[in-house]
mmCIF file with all atom_site columns, C-alpha atoms in Angstrom:
data_model
loop_
_atom_site.group_PDB
_atom_site.id
_atom_site.type_symbol
_atom_site.label_atom_id
_atom_site.label_alt_id
_atom_site.label_comp_id
_atom_site.label_asym_id
_atom_site.label_entity_id
_atom_site.label_seq_id
_atom_site.pdbx_PDB_ins_code
_atom_site.Cartn_x
_atom_site.Cartn_y
_atom_site.Cartn_z
_atom_site.occupancy
_atom_site.B_iso_or_equiv
_atom_site.pdbx_formal_charge
_atom_site.auth_seq_id
_atom_site.auth_comp_id
_atom_site.auth_asym_id
_atom_site.auth_atom_id
_atom_site.pdbx_PDB_model_num
ATOM 1   C CA . MET A 1 1   ? 92.900  87.402  122.426 1.00 87.00 ? 6   MET A CA 1
ATOM 2   C CA . PRO A 1 2   ? 95.333  87.946  119.785 1.00 95.00 ? 7   PRO A CA 1
ATOM 3   C CA . VAL A 1 3   ? 97.947  89.755  119.668 1.00 97.00 ? 8   VAL A CA 1
ATOM 4   C CA . TYR A 1 4   ? 99.737  91.530  117.056 1.00 98.00 ? 9   TYR A CA 1
ATOM 5   C CA . GLN A 1 5   ? 102.747 92.798  118.515 1.00 98.00 ? 10  GLN A CA 1
ATOM 6   C CA . CYS A 1 6   ? 104.168 95.221  116.115 1.00 98.00 ? 11  CYS A CA 1
ATOM 7   C CA . VAL A 1 7   ? 107.852 95.895  116.146 1.00 98.00 ? 12  VAL A CA 1
ATOM 8   C CA . SER A 1 8   ? 109.884 98.248  113.866 1.00 98.00 ? 13  SER A CA 1
ATOM 9   C CA . SER A 1 9   ? 112.590 100.743 114.414 1.00 97.00 ? 14  SER A CA 1
ATOM 10  C CA . ALA A 1 10  ? 112.440 104.395 116.382 1.00 97.00 ? 15  ALA A CA 1
ATOM 11  C CA . GLY A 1 11  ? 111.032 106.669 114.776 1.00 96.00 ? 16  GLY A CA 1
ATOM 12  C CA . LEU A 1 12  ? 109.219 104.780 111.636 1.00 97.00 ? 17  LEU A CA 1
ATOM 13  C CA . VAL A 1 13  ? 105.629 104.908 113.005 1.00 97.00 ? 18  VAL A CA 1
ATOM 14  C CA . SER A 1 14  ? 103.865 108.252 114.138 1.00 97.00 ? 19  SER A CA 1
ATOM 15  C CA . ALA A 1 15  ? 101.535 108.020 116.512 1.00 97.00 ? 20  ALA A CA 1
ATOM 16  C CA . ASP A 1 16  ? 98.680  108.317 113.945 1.00 97.00 ? 21  ASP A CA 1
ATOM 17  C CA . ALA A 1 17  ? 100.001 105.843 111.966 1.00 97.00 ? 22  ALA A CA 1
ATOM 18  C CA . ARG A 1 18  ? 100.015 103.693 115.041 1.00 98.00 ? 23  ARG A CA 1
ATOM 19  C CA . ALA A 1 19  ? 96.292  104.297 115.510 1.00 98.00 ? 24  ALA A CA 1
ATOM 20  C CA . ARG A 1 20  ? 94.887  104.215 112.204 1.00 98.00 ? 25  ARG A CA 1
ATOM 21  C CA . ILE A 1 21  ? 97.201  100.196 111.895 1.00 98.00 ? 26  ILE A CA 1
ATOM 22  C CA . ALA A 1 22  ? 95.812  99.138  115.591 1.00 98.00 ? 27  ALA A CA 1
ATOM 23  C CA . GLN A 1 23  ? 91.709  100.224 113.689 1.00 98.00 ? 28  GLN A CA 1
ATOM 24  C CA . ASP A 1 24  ? 93.100  98.661  110.763 1.00 98.00 ? 29  ASP A CA 1
ATOM 25  C CA . ILE A 1 25  ? 94.081  94.768  112.039 1.00 98.00 ? 30  ILE A CA 1
ATOM 26  C CA . THR A 1 26  ? 91.435  94.954  114.836 1.00 97.00 ? 31  THR A CA 1
ATOM 27  C CA . ARG A 1 27  ? 88.782  95.770  111.758 1.00 97.00 ? 32  ARG A CA 1
ATOM 28  C CA . LEU A 1 28  ? 90.889  92.715  109.778 1.00 97.00 ? 33  LEU A CA 1
ATOM 29  C CA . HIS A 1 29  ? 90.858  90.869  112.618 1.00 96.00 ? 34  HIS A CA 1
ATOM 30  C CA . CYS A 1 30  ? 87.169  91.323  113.419 1.00 94.00 ? 35  CYS A CA 1
ATOM 31  C CA . GLU A 1 31  ? 85.793  90.490  109.006 1.00 95.00 ? 36  GLU A CA 1
ATOM 32  C CA . VAL A 1 32  ? 88.443  87.625  108.799 1.00 93.00 ? 37  VAL A CA 1
ATOM 33  C CA . THR A 1 33  ? 87.433  85.744  111.338 1.00 91.00 ? 38  THR A CA 1
ATOM 34  C CA . GLY A 1 34  ? 83.904  86.417  113.611 1.00 89.00 ? 39  GLY A CA 1
ATOM 35  C CA . ALA A 1 35  ? 85.660  87.536  116.699 1.00 88.00 ? 40  ALA A CA 1
ATOM 36  C CA . PRO A 1 36  ? 84.652  90.361  118.694 1.00 87.00 ? 41  PRO A CA 1
ATOM 37  C CA . ALA A 1 37  ? 86.896  93.727  118.887 1.00 90.00 ? 42  ALA A CA 1
ATOM 38  C CA . ALA A 1 38  ? 86.999  93.592  122.298 1.00 87.00 ? 43  ALA A CA 1
ATOM 39  C CA . PHE A 1 39  ? 89.107  90.243  121.783 1.00 89.00 ? 44  PHE A CA 1
ATOM 40  C CA . VAL A 1 40  ? 92.172  92.058  119.913 1.00 95.00 ? 45  VAL A CA 1
ATOM 41  C CA . ASN A 1 41  ? 95.737  93.936  121.197 1.00 96.00 ? 46  ASN A CA 1
ATOM 42  C CA . VAL A 1 42  ? 98.117  95.666  118.476 1.00 98.00 ? 47  VAL A CA 1
ATOM 43  C CA . LEU A 1 43  ? 101.679 95.927  120.195 1.00 98.00 ? 48  LEU A CA 1
ATOM 44  C CA . PHE A 1 44  ? 103.988 98.897  119.545 1.00 98.00 ? 49  PHE A CA 1
ATOM 45  C CA . SER A 1 45  ? 107.745 97.973  120.186 1.00 98.00 ? 50  SER A CA 1
ATOM 46  C CA . GLU A 1 46  ? 110.926 100.040 118.749 1.00 97.00 ? 51  GLU A CA 1
ATOM 47  C CA . TYR A 1 47  ? 113.792 99.689  118.869 1.00 97.00 ? 52  TYR A CA 1
ATOM 48  C CA . VAL A 1 48  ? 116.982 101.633 118.065 1.00 96.00 ? 53  VAL A CA 1
ATOM 49  C CA . SER A 1 49  ? 119.961 101.631 115.364 1.00 92.00 ? 54  SER A CA 1
ATOM 50  C CA . GLY A 1 50  ? 122.106 98.991  116.064 1.00 93.00 ? 55  GLY A CA 1
ATOM 51  C CA . GLU A 1 51  ? 119.770 95.991  117.987 1.00 96.00 ? 56  GLU A CA 1
ATOM 52  C CA . LEU A 1 52  ? 118.127 94.055  115.181 1.00 96.00 ? 57  LEU A CA 1
ATOM 53  C CA . PHE A 1 53  ? 120.467 91.825  112.665 1.00 96.00 ? 58  PHE A CA 1
ATOM 54  C CA . THR A 1 54  ? 119.535 90.110  109.592 1.00 94.00 ? 59  THR A CA 1
ATOM 55  C CA . GLY A 1 55  ? 122.121 87.541  108.516 1.00 94.00 ? 60  GLY A CA 1
ATOM 56  C CA . GLY A 1 56  ? 124.531 88.887  110.930 1.00 96.00 ? 61  GLY A CA 1
ATOM 57  C CA . GLN A 1 57  ? 124.587 92.499  109.320 1.00 95.00 ? 62  GLN A CA 1
ATOM 58  C CA . PRO A 1 58  ? 122.655 95.772  110.542 1.00 95.00 ? 63  PRO A CA 1
ATOM 59  C CA . SER A 1 59  ? 118.931 95.977  109.657 1.00 96.00 ? 64  SER A CA 1
ATOM 60  C CA . GLN A 1 60  ? 116.005 98.309  109.569 1.00 96.00 ? 65  GLN A CA 1
ATOM 61  C CA . ASN A 1 61  ? 112.985 95.132  108.596 1.00 97.00 ? 66  ASN A CA 1
ATOM 62  C CA . SER A 1 62  ? 109.685 95.392  110.668 1.00 98.00 ? 67  SER A CA 1
ATOM 63  C CA . PHE A 1 63  ? 107.804 92.456  112.315 1.00 97.00 ? 68  PHE A CA 1
ATOM 64  C CA . ILE A 1 64  ? 104.741 91.469  113.399 1.00 98.00 ? 69  ILE A CA 1
ATOM 65  C CA . ALA A 1 65  ? 104.143 89.190  115.252 1.00 98.00 ? 70  ALA A CA 1
ATOM 66  C CA . ALA A 1 66  ? 100.390 87.842  115.464 1.00 98.00 ? 71  ALA A CA 1
ATOM 67  C CA . GLU A 1 67  ? 99.174  85.021  118.057 1.00 97.00 ? 72  GLU A CA 1
ATOM 68  C CA . ILE A 1 68  ? 95.746  84.109  117.056 1.00 96.00 ? 73  ILE A CA 1
ATOM 69  C CA . ARG A 1 69  ? 93.688  81.414  118.757 1.00 94.00 ? 74  ARG A CA 1
ATOM 70  C CA . ALA A 1 70  ? 94.446  77.553  117.486 1.00 95.00 ? 75  ALA A CA 1
ATOM 71  C CA . GLY A 1 71  ? 91.296  76.212  114.578 1.00 92.00 ? 76  GLY A CA 1
ATOM 72  C CA . ARG A 1 72  ? 91.241  79.144  111.409 1.00 92.00 ? 77  ARG A CA 1
ATOM 73  C CA . ASP A 1 73  ? 91.947  77.694  108.229 1.00 93.00 ? 78  ASP A CA 1
ATOM 74  C CA . LEU A 1 74  ? 94.712  78.128  106.394 1.00 96.00 ? 79  LEU A CA 1
ATOM 75  C CA . ASP A 1 75  ? 92.195  80.751  104.403 1.00 94.00 ? 80  ASP A CA 1
ATOM 76  C CA . THR A 1 76  ? 91.632  82.789  106.707 1.00 93.00 ? 81  THR A CA 1
ATOM 77  C CA . ARG A 1 77  ? 95.664  82.703  108.116 1.00 95.00 ? 82  ARG A CA 1
ATOM 78  C CA . GLN A 1 78  ? 97.035  83.823  104.902 1.00 96.00 ? 83  GLN A CA 1
ATOM 79  C CA . ALA A 1 79  ? 94.629  86.766  104.413 1.00 94.00 ? 84  ALA A CA 1
ATOM 80  C CA . LEU A 1 80  ? 95.180  87.929  107.516 1.00 96.00 ? 85  LEU A CA 1
ATOM 81  C CA . LEU A 1 81  ? 98.796  87.723  106.615 1.00 97.00 ? 86  LEU A CA 1
ATOM 82  C CA . ARG A 1 82  ? 98.379  89.550  103.365 1.00 97.00 ? 87  ARG A CA 1
ATOM 83  C CA . GLU A 1 83  ? 96.044  91.987  104.476 1.00 97.00 ? 88  GLU A CA 1
ATOM 84  C CA . LEU A 1 84  ? 98.453  92.806  107.270 1.00 98.00 ? 89  LEU A CA 1
ATOM 85  C CA . SER A 1 85  ? 101.020 93.358  105.345 1.00 98.00 ? 90  SER A CA 1
ATOM 86  C CA . GLY A 1 86  ? 99.349  95.845  102.999 1.00 98.00 ? 91  GLY A CA 1
ATOM 87  C CA . ILE A 1 87  ? 98.041  97.910  106.696 1.00 98.00 ? 92  ILE A CA 1
ATOM 88  C CA . TRP A 1 88  ? 101.485 98.190  107.130 1.00 98.00 ? 93  TRP A CA 1
ATOM 89  C CA . THR A 1 89  ? 103.363 99.550  104.217 1.00 98.00 ? 94  THR A CA 1
ATOM 90  C CA . GLU A 1 90  ? 100.108 101.658 102.899 1.00 97.00 ? 95  GLU A CA 1
ATOM 91  C CA . ALA A 1 91  ? 100.275 103.413 106.614 1.00 97.00 ? 96  ALA A CA 1
ATOM 92  C CA . THR A 1 92  ? 104.262 103.382 107.119 1.00 97.00 ? 97  THR A CA 1
ATOM 93  C CA . GLY A 1 93  ? 105.961 103.678 103.332 1.00 96.00 ? 98  GLY A CA 1
ATOM 94  C CA . GLN A 1 94  ? 108.003 100.539 104.483 1.00 97.00 ? 99  GLN A CA 1
ATOM 95  C CA . ASN A 1 95  ? 109.113 98.518  101.427 1.00 95.00 ? 100 ASN A CA 1
ATOM 96  C CA . GLU A 1 96  ? 107.010 95.021  101.779 1.00 96.00 ? 101 GLU A CA 1
ATOM 97  C CA . ALA A 1 97  ? 110.301 93.898  101.685 1.00 96.00 ? 102 ALA A CA 1
ATOM 98  C CA . GLN A 1 98  ? 111.409 94.714  104.863 1.00 97.00 ? 103 GLN A CA 1
ATOM 99  C CA . LEU A 1 99  ? 108.171 93.243  106.820 1.00 98.00 ? 104 LEU A CA 1
ATOM 100 C CA . LEU A 1 100 ? 108.325 90.156  107.989 1.00 97.00 ? 105 LEU A CA 1
ATOM 101 C CA . VAL A 1 101 ? 104.650 88.873  109.015 1.00 98.00 ? 106 VAL A CA 1
ATOM 102 C CA . ALA A 1 102 ? 103.958 85.674  111.012 1.00 98.00 ? 107 ALA A CA 1
ATOM 103 C CA . ILE A 1 103 ? 101.128 83.908  112.885 1.00 98.00 ? 108 ILE A CA 1
ATOM 104 C CA . LYS A 1 104 ? 101.205 82.076  115.590 1.00 97.00 ? 109 LYS A CA 1
ATOM 105 C CA . GLU A 1 105 ? 98.898  80.124  116.702 1.00 96.00 ? 110 GLU A CA 1
ATOM 106 C CA . THR A 1 106 ? 97.876  78.708  120.406 1.00 96.00 ? 111 THR A CA 1
ATOM 107 C CA . PRO A 1 107 ? 95.003  76.894  121.414 1.00 95.00 ? 112 PRO A CA 1
ATOM 108 C CA . ALA A 1 108 ? 92.700  78.120  123.263 1.00 92.00 ? 113 ALA A CA 1
ATOM 109 C CA . GLU A 1 109 ? 92.411  76.690  126.472 1.00 92.00 ? 114 GLU A CA 1
ATOM 110 C CA . ASN A 1 110 ? 95.705  77.990  126.829 1.00 95.00 ? 115 ASN A CA 1
ATOM 111 C CA . ALA A 1 111 ? 94.487  81.556  127.453 1.00 92.00 ? 116 ALA A CA 1
ATOM 112 C CA . MET A 1 112 ? 92.785  83.402  129.419 1.00 90.00 ? 117 MET A CA 1
ATOM 113 C CA . GLU A 1 113 ? 91.676  86.887  129.323 1.00 84.00 ? 118 GLU A CA 1
ATOM 114 C CA . ALA A 1 114 ? 89.972  88.650  131.849 1.00 82.00 ? 119 ALA A CA 1
ATOM 115 C CA . GLY A 1 115 ? 89.712  86.250  134.951 1.00 88.00 ? 120 GLY A CA 1
ATOM 116 C CA . LEU A 1 116 ? 88.591  83.655  131.891 1.00 89.00 ? 121 LEU A CA 1
ATOM 117 C CA . MET A 1 117 ? 89.167  80.911  129.731 1.00 90.00 ? 122 MET A CA 1
ATOM 118 C CA . PHE A 1 118 ? 88.812  81.921  126.290 1.00 89.00 ? 123 PHE A CA 1
ATOM 119 C CA . PRO A 1 119 ? 86.830  80.245  124.198 1.00 90.00 ? 124 PRO A CA 1
ATOM 120 C CA . LYS A 1 120 ? 87.451  78.509  121.135 1.00 89.00 ? 125 LYS A CA 1
ATOM 121 C CA . PRO A 1 121 ? 87.031  80.154  117.274 1.00 89.00 ? 126 PRO A CA 1
ATOM 122 C CA . GLY A 1 122 ? 82.843  80.690  116.740 1.00 88.00 ? 127 GLY A CA 1
ATOM 123 C CA . GLU A 1 123 ? 81.716  80.630  120.122 1.00 89.00 ? 128 GLU A CA 1
ATOM 124 C CA . GLU A 1 124 ? 82.684  83.350  121.197 1.00 87.00 ? 129 GLU A CA 1
ATOM 125 C CA . ALA A 1 125 ? 79.097  85.211  121.496 1.00 86.00 ? 130 ALA A CA 1
ATOM 126 C CA . GLN A 1 126 ? 77.833  81.793  123.804 1.00 90.00 ? 131 GLN A CA 1
ATOM 127 C CA . TRP A 1 127 ? 80.842  82.676  125.743 1.00 89.00 ? 132 TRP A CA 1
ATOM 128 C CA . MET A 1 128 ? 80.128  86.516  126.292 1.00 87.00 ? 133 MET A CA 1
ATOM 129 C CA . SER A 1 129 ? 76.957  85.889  126.764 1.00 88.00 ? 134 SER A CA 1
ATOM 130 C CA . GLU A 1 130 ? 77.611  83.962  129.526 1.00 90.00 ? 135 GLU A CA 1
ATOM 131 C CA . ASN A 1 131 ? 80.234  85.987  130.994 1.00 90.00 ? 136 ASN A CA 1
ATOM 132 C CA . SER A 1 132 ? 78.681  89.401  130.383 1.00 87.00 ? 137 SER A CA 1
ATOM 133 C CA . ASP A 1 133 ? 78.604  90.787  134.237 1.00 89.00 ? 138 ASP A CA 1
ATOM 134 C CA . LYS A 1 134 ? 82.132  89.997  134.620 1.00 88.00 ? 139 LYS A CA 1
ATOM 135 C CA . LEU A 1 135 ? 83.446  91.563  131.712 1.00 85.00 ? 140 LEU A CA 1
ATOM 136 C CA . ALA A 1 136 ? 80.813  94.559  131.986 1.00 86.00 ? 141 ALA A CA 1
ATOM 137 C CA . ALA A 1 137 ? 81.653  94.964  135.645 1.00 85.00 ? 142 ALA A CA 1
ATOM 138 C CA . LEU A 1 138 ? 85.853  95.201  134.254 1.00 81.00 ? 143 LEU A CA 1
ATOM 139 C CA . GLY A 1 139 ? 84.586  97.674  131.854 1.00 81.00 ? 144 GLY A CA 1
ATOM 140 C CA . TRP A 1 140 ? 84.732  95.654  128.046 1.00 79.00 ? 145 TRP A CA 1
ATOM 141 C CA . ASN A 1 141 ? 81.830  96.605  125.913 1.00 74.00 ? 146 ASN A CA 1
ATOM 142 C CA . VAL A 1 142 ? 79.998  93.540  125.800 1.00 67.00 ? 147 VAL A CA 1
ATOM 143 C CA . SER A 1 143 ? 78.227  94.725  122.731 1.00 64.00 ? 148 SER A CA 1
ATOM 144 C CA . THR A 1 144 ? 80.734  93.970  120.363 1.00 51.00 ? 149 THR A CA 1
#
């Protein structure tokens, strides 16, 4: 369920950098939250010059909008924010002043994946076990 939407100006992020960012975000999310890697989605979008304005002026800012399951404590959410900023600036070379990172929390009961209601944080292992046959049939790696 977590969805990390990374939005930047066209051409800022190379294919190699995207792959590295996606791997680093997945690793980070799993380390900080304990969720399995199969839950993590990272989406990249680009805009062309003249399509983004900040404060009413043309801008080249980038954004990481993370939507995660509700229930993580403040320290966890802020650790995610800090690390996401570092992952982005290291991979892209973009100045931190041009990056907005935000987390939106969604209650687990308001999310569904693979036709199954999502588990609450901390209930992932039980959910994977209870749904392992269906998930495996859908091609999920149920061992992570």
